[in-house]
Amino acid sequence: MKLLTLSTALLLSGCVSAHTIFQKLYVNGVDQGELTGIRAPDYDGPITDVTSNDIICNGGINPYHQPVSTAVINVPAGASVTAEWHHTLNQTANDPADPIDASHKGPIISYLAKIPNATQSSVTGLQWFKIYQDGLTVSDQTWGVDRLISNKGKVTFTIPSCIASGQYLLRHEIIALHAASNYPGAQFYMECAQINITGGSGAKSPATVSFPGAYKGTDPGVKINIYQTLPSYTVPGPAVFTC
Ligand SMILES: *[C@@H]1O[C@H](CO)[C@@H](O)[C@H](O)[C@H]1NC(C)=O
Ligand SMILES: *[C@@H]1O[C@H](CO)[C@@H](O)[C@H](O)[C@H]1NC(C)=O
Ligand SMILES: *[C@@H]1O[C@H](CO)[C@@H](O)[C@H](O)[C@H]1NC(C)=O
């Protein structure tokens, strides 16, 4: 039975090119519009090189859909935001791989970085902090991606209330681990939303990491065989910042 499950999973991961794109943001439940304020590529394929600048906001080997939105989404500090993923842009109905193929199990992660101008093209040299992660629930071996699929592509998390107001990029990511036994193998899917945080208290300054740099090919959450019962899972990157 176990062997059957494993070979089915390997078959699926080999044959299905079932990728995904974060393409819409909701702020306190309000739909901001398809591709509004989000740098998203037309092609839904993954990034696999954690040392590439493509790991920051995508848009390199997978060029951005043009024109890139010039919108900056206002987000009150402390707001609840929802990111929505679909298999493709121009999503068709009844696609069994929407929002992502069920084989693509792994964590979902969100980061913020302050940026002088949220619509500037350069995204190198930014200082990122993690605000959300959903990895493995050990008790039933379910992943962030399983919950994303149950939620029809939506992931909801909170923007910290204690950070400084101003313009930020929101880097929202799925790491699919179905082929992660060796590195490269893990599939990194990410897009960045252009946001303007208002009313932040600025009481805290989060510790930050760089992209590339925050992940290594040897990280236990990047190089991992998920086709076994896992006693734990370490989501890549730093701890989640809390106020
Ligand atoms: C896909 O969607 C984008 C953005 O909504 C649109 O500009 C583009 O024309 C669409 N492409 C096709 C092939 O329908
Ligand atoms: C922000 O960047 C965009 C894109 O490069 C540019 O068009 C705009 O003028 C910049 N805004 C400011 C205030 O510098
Ligand atoms: C960000 O919000 C502040 C406060 O409402 C506003 O003054 C500023 O113009 C906004 N900036 C952008 C780029 O939307």
mmCIF file of C-alpha atoms in Angstrom, residues 47-210:
data_model
loop_
_atom_site.group_PDB
_atom_site.id
_atom_site.type_symbol
_atom_site.label_atom_id
_atom_site.label_comp_id
_atom_site.label_asym_id
_atom_site.label_seq_id
_atom_site.Cartn_x
_atom_site.Cartn_y
_atom_site.Cartn_z
ATOM 1 C CA ILE A 47 11.951 28.456 -9.095
ATOM 2 C CA THR A 48 14.310 25.688 -7.938
ATOM 3 C CA ASP A 49 17.610 27.573 -7.365
ATOM 4 C CA VAL A 50 17.599 29.160 -3.911
ATOM 5 C CA THR A 51 20.683 31.249 -4.821
ATOM 6 C CA SER A 52 18.999 32.927 -7.816
ATOM 7 C CA ASN A 53 17.556 36.444 -7.697
ATOM 8 C CA ASP A 54 14.383 34.803 -9.073
ATOM 9 C CA ILE A 55 13.772 33.467 -5.536
ATOM 10 C CA ILE A 56 12.991 37.055 -4.444
ATOM 11 C CA CYS A 57 9.832 37.891 -6.401
ATOM 12 C CA ASN A 58 9.976 35.611 -9.494
ATOM 13 C CA GLY A 59 9.850 37.451 -12.866
ATOM 14 C CA GLY A 60 13.260 36.297 -14.194
ATOM 15 C CA ILE A 61 13.029 32.931 -15.965
ATOM 16 C CA ASN A 62 9.258 33.389 -15.696
ATOM 17 C CA PRO A 63 8.796 36.959 -16.985
ATOM 18 C CA TYR A 64 6.024 39.072 -15.484
ATOM 19 C CA HIS A 65 2.669 39.455 -17.139
ATOM 20 C CA GLN A 66 2.745 42.874 -18.854
ATOM 21 C CA PRO A 67 2.045 45.559 -18.001
ATOM 22 C CA VAL A 68 2.998 44.989 -14.372
ATOM 23 C CA SER A 69 0.376 46.559 -12.123
ATOM 24 C CA THR A 70 1.330 50.029 -10.870
ATOM 25 C CA ALA A 71 -1.216 49.795 -8.045
ATOM 26 C CA VAL A 72 -0.088 49.939 -4.430
ATOM 27 C CA ILE A 73 -2.629 48.288 -2.141
ATOM 28 C CA ASN A 74 -3.386 50.134 1.111
ATOM 29 C CA VAL A 75 -3.350 47.762 4.062
ATOM 30 C CA PRO A 76 -4.049 48.929 7.623
ATOM 31 C CA ALA A 77 -1.528 47.544 10.101
ATOM 32 C CA GLY A 78 -3.224 44.688 11.953
ATOM 33 C CA ALA A 79 -5.436 43.884 8.946
ATOM 34 C CA SER A 80 -6.325 40.390 7.899
ATOM 35 C CA VAL A 81 -5.187 39.748 4.327
ATOM 36 C CA THR A 82 -6.033 36.837 2.082
ATOM 37 C CA ALA A 83 -3.833 35.700 -0.780
ATOM 38 C CA GLU A 84 -5.514 33.740 -3.573
ATOM 39 C CA TRP A 85 -3.693 31.184 -5.739
ATOM 40 C CA HIS A 86 -4.744 29.533 -8.962
ATOM 41 C CA HIS A 87 -3.155 26.960 -11.220
ATOM 42 C CA THR A 88 -2.894 29.477 -14.085
ATOM 43 C CA LEU A 89 -3.763 33.042 -14.967
ATOM 44 C CA ASN A 90 -6.962 32.816 -17.024
ATOM 45 C CA GLN A 91 -8.093 29.967 -14.813
ATOM 46 C CA THR A 92 -10.614 27.664 -16.508
ATOM 47 C CA ALA A 93 -13.483 26.002 -14.671
ATOM 48 C CA ASN A 94 -13.295 22.371 -13.527
ATOM 49 C CA ASP A 95 -9.506 22.202 -13.576
ATOM 50 C CA PRO A 96 -8.583 19.351 -11.197
ATOM 51 C CA ALA A 97 -5.158 20.954 -10.641
ATOM 52 C CA ASP A 98 -6.640 24.278 -9.460
ATOM 53 C CA PRO A 99 -5.417 25.902 -7.224
ATOM 54 C CA ILE A 100 -2.472 23.455 -7.272
ATOM 55 C CA ASP A 101 -2.075 19.742 -7.864
ATOM 56 C CA ALA A 102 -2.678 17.772 -4.653
ATOM 57 C CA SER A 103 0.712 16.048 -5.012
ATOM 58 C CA HIS A 104 2.500 19.385 -4.464
ATOM 59 C CA LYS A 105 2.561 19.167 -0.669
ATOM 60 C CA GLY A 106 4.550 21.612 1.420
ATOM 61 C CA PRO A 107 4.509 24.785 3.501
ATOM 62 C CA ILE A 108 3.034 28.219 2.764
ATOM 63 C CA ILE A 109 4.979 31.264 3.948
ATOM 64 C CA SER A 110 4.630 35.070 3.905
ATOM 65 C CA TYR A 111 7.324 37.720 4.281
ATOM 66 C CA LEU A 112 7.388 41.511 4.265
ATOM 67 C CA ALA A 113 10.213 43.882 3.277
ATOM 68 C CA LYS A 114 10.217 47.632 3.506
ATOM 69 C CA ILE A 115 10.910 49.268 0.143
ATOM 70 C CA PRO A 116 11.310 52.946 -0.810
ATOM 71 C CA ASN A 117 8.754 52.628 -3.634
ATOM 72 C CA ALA A 118 6.557 49.520 -3.876
ATOM 73 C CA THR A 119 6.366 49.808 -7.667
ATOM 74 C CA GLN A 120 10.123 50.166 -8.266
ATOM 75 C CA SER A 121 11.453 47.376 -10.452
ATOM 76 C CA SER A 122 14.527 46.561 -8.340
ATOM 77 C CA VAL A 123 13.887 44.034 -5.557
ATOM 78 C CA THR A 124 17.467 43.118 -4.650
ATOM 79 C CA GLY A 125 19.027 44.107 -1.329
ATOM 80 C CA LEU A 126 15.753 44.194 0.613
ATOM 81 C CA GLN A 127 15.512 43.061 4.239
ATOM 82 C CA TRP A 128 12.762 40.495 4.747
ATOM 83 C CA PHE A 129 10.947 39.254 7.845
ATOM 84 C CA LYS A 130 8.540 36.344 8.066
ATOM 85 C CA ILE A 131 4.992 37.095 9.199
ATOM 86 C CA TYR A 132 3.242 33.765 8.578
ATOM 87 C CA GLN A 133 3.890 30.103 7.971
ATOM 88 C CA ASP A 134 1.799 26.957 7.709
ATOM 89 C CA GLY A 135 3.957 23.841 7.511
ATOM 90 C CA LEU A 136 3.128 20.288 8.560
ATOM 91 C CA THR A 137 0.472 19.330 11.094
ATOM 92 C CA VAL A 138 2.245 16.292 12.510
ATOM 93 C CA SER A 139 -0.833 14.666 14.078
ATOM 94 C CA ASP A 140 -2.513 14.042 10.731
ATOM 95 C CA GLN A 141 0.451 14.673 8.378
ATOM 96 C CA THR A 142 -1.375 17.438 6.513
ATOM 97 C CA TRP A 143 0.430 20.373 4.923
ATOM 98 C CA GLY A 144 -0.252 24.041 4.325
ATOM 99 C CA VAL A 145 -0.924 23.075 0.706
ATOM 100 C CA ASP A 146 -3.655 20.622 1.787
ATOM 101 C CA ARG A 147 -5.369 23.452 3.678
ATOM 102 C CA LEU A 148 -4.894 25.804 0.693
ATOM 103 C CA ILE A 149 -6.683 23.288 -1.551
ATOM 104 C CA SER A 150 -9.559 22.883 0.963
ATOM 105 C CA ASN A 151 -9.822 26.685 1.009
ATOM 106 C CA LYS A 152 -10.011 26.865 -2.808
ATOM 107 C CA GLY A 153 -6.651 28.653 -3.113
ATOM 108 C CA LYS A 154 -7.080 31.163 -0.281
ATOM 109 C CA VAL A 155 -4.620 31.722 2.581
ATOM 110 C CA THR A 156 -5.433 34.261 5.300
ATOM 111 C CA PHE A 157 -2.939 35.854 7.688
ATOM 112 C CA THR A 158 -2.445 39.076 9.675
ATOM 113 C CA ILE A 159 -0.241 42.072 8.929
ATOM 114 C CA PRO A 160 1.552 42.935 12.208
ATOM 115 C CA SER A 161 0.212 46.043 13.939
ATOM 116 C CA CYS A 162 3.545 47.045 15.546
ATOM 117 C CA ILE A 163 5.667 47.604 12.409
ATOM 118 C CA ALA A 164 6.354 50.971 10.783
ATOM 119 C CA SER A 165 3.898 52.377 8.258
ATOM 120 C CA GLY A 166 5.066 52.750 4.680
ATOM 121 C CA GLN A 167 5.566 50.844 1.467
ATOM 122 C CA TYR A 168 6.397 47.150 1.539
ATOM 123 C CA LEU A 169 6.565 44.123 -0.696
ATOM 124 C CA LEU A 170 4.576 41.137 0.530
ATOM 125 C CA ARG A 171 6.359 37.976 -0.645
ATOM 126 C CA HIS A 172 3.920 35.071 -0.475
ATOM 127 C CA GLU A 173 5.229 31.588 -1.182
ATOM 128 C CA ILE A 174 4.466 27.903 -1.524
ATOM 129 C CA ILE A 175 7.278 25.349 -1.362
ATOM 130 C CA ALA A 176 6.186 22.119 -3.067
ATOM 131 C CA LEU A 177 8.161 19.160 -1.728
ATOM 132 C CA HIS A 178 6.926 16.278 -3.909
ATOM 133 C CA ALA A 179 10.339 15.960 -5.596
ATOM 134 C CA ALA A 180 12.535 17.382 -2.800
ATOM 135 C CA SER A 181 14.537 14.268 -1.850
ATOM 136 C CA ASN A 182 17.498 15.834 -3.620
ATOM 137 C CA TYR A 183 18.473 19.454 -4.194
ATOM 138 C CA PRO A 184 17.548 21.012 -6.543
ATOM 139 C CA GLY A 185 14.127 19.420 -6.337
ATOM 140 C CA ALA A 186 11.929 21.507 -4.048
ATOM 141 C CA GLN A 187 9.728 23.838 -6.103
ATOM 142 C CA PHE A 188 9.439 27.449 -4.918
ATOM 143 C CA TYR A 189 6.383 29.358 -6.075
ATOM 144 C CA MET A 190 6.210 33.036 -5.106
ATOM 145 C CA GLU A 191 4.823 36.381 -6.145
ATOM 146 C CA CYS A 192 5.182 39.800 -4.502
ATOM 147 C CA ALA A 193 2.322 42.188 -3.758
ATOM 148 C CA GLN A 194 2.942 45.944 -3.599
ATOM 149 C CA ILE A 195 1.425 47.276 -0.390
ATOM 150 C CA ASN A 196 1.276 50.494 1.639
ATOM 151 C CA ILE A 197 0.890 49.789 5.345
ATOM 152 C CA THR A 198 -0.981 52.512 7.182
ATOM 153 C CA GLY A 199 -1.362 53.187 10.891
ATOM 154 C CA GLY A 200 1.527 50.955 11.998
ATOM 155 C CA SER A 201 2.733 51.794 15.491
ATOM 156 C CA GLY A 202 6.414 51.268 14.587
ATOM 157 C CA ALA A 203 6.953 49.991 18.125
ATOM 158 C CA LYS A 204 9.056 47.049 16.913
ATOM 159 C CA SER A 205 11.779 46.550 14.304
ATOM 160 C CA PRO A 206 11.794 42.932 13.120
ATOM 161 C CA ALA A 207 15.062 41.023 12.626
ATOM 162 C CA THR A 208 15.519 40.410 8.903
ATOM 163 C CA VAL A 209 17.009 38.035 6.343
ATOM 164 C CA SER A 210 18.023 38.437 2.695
#
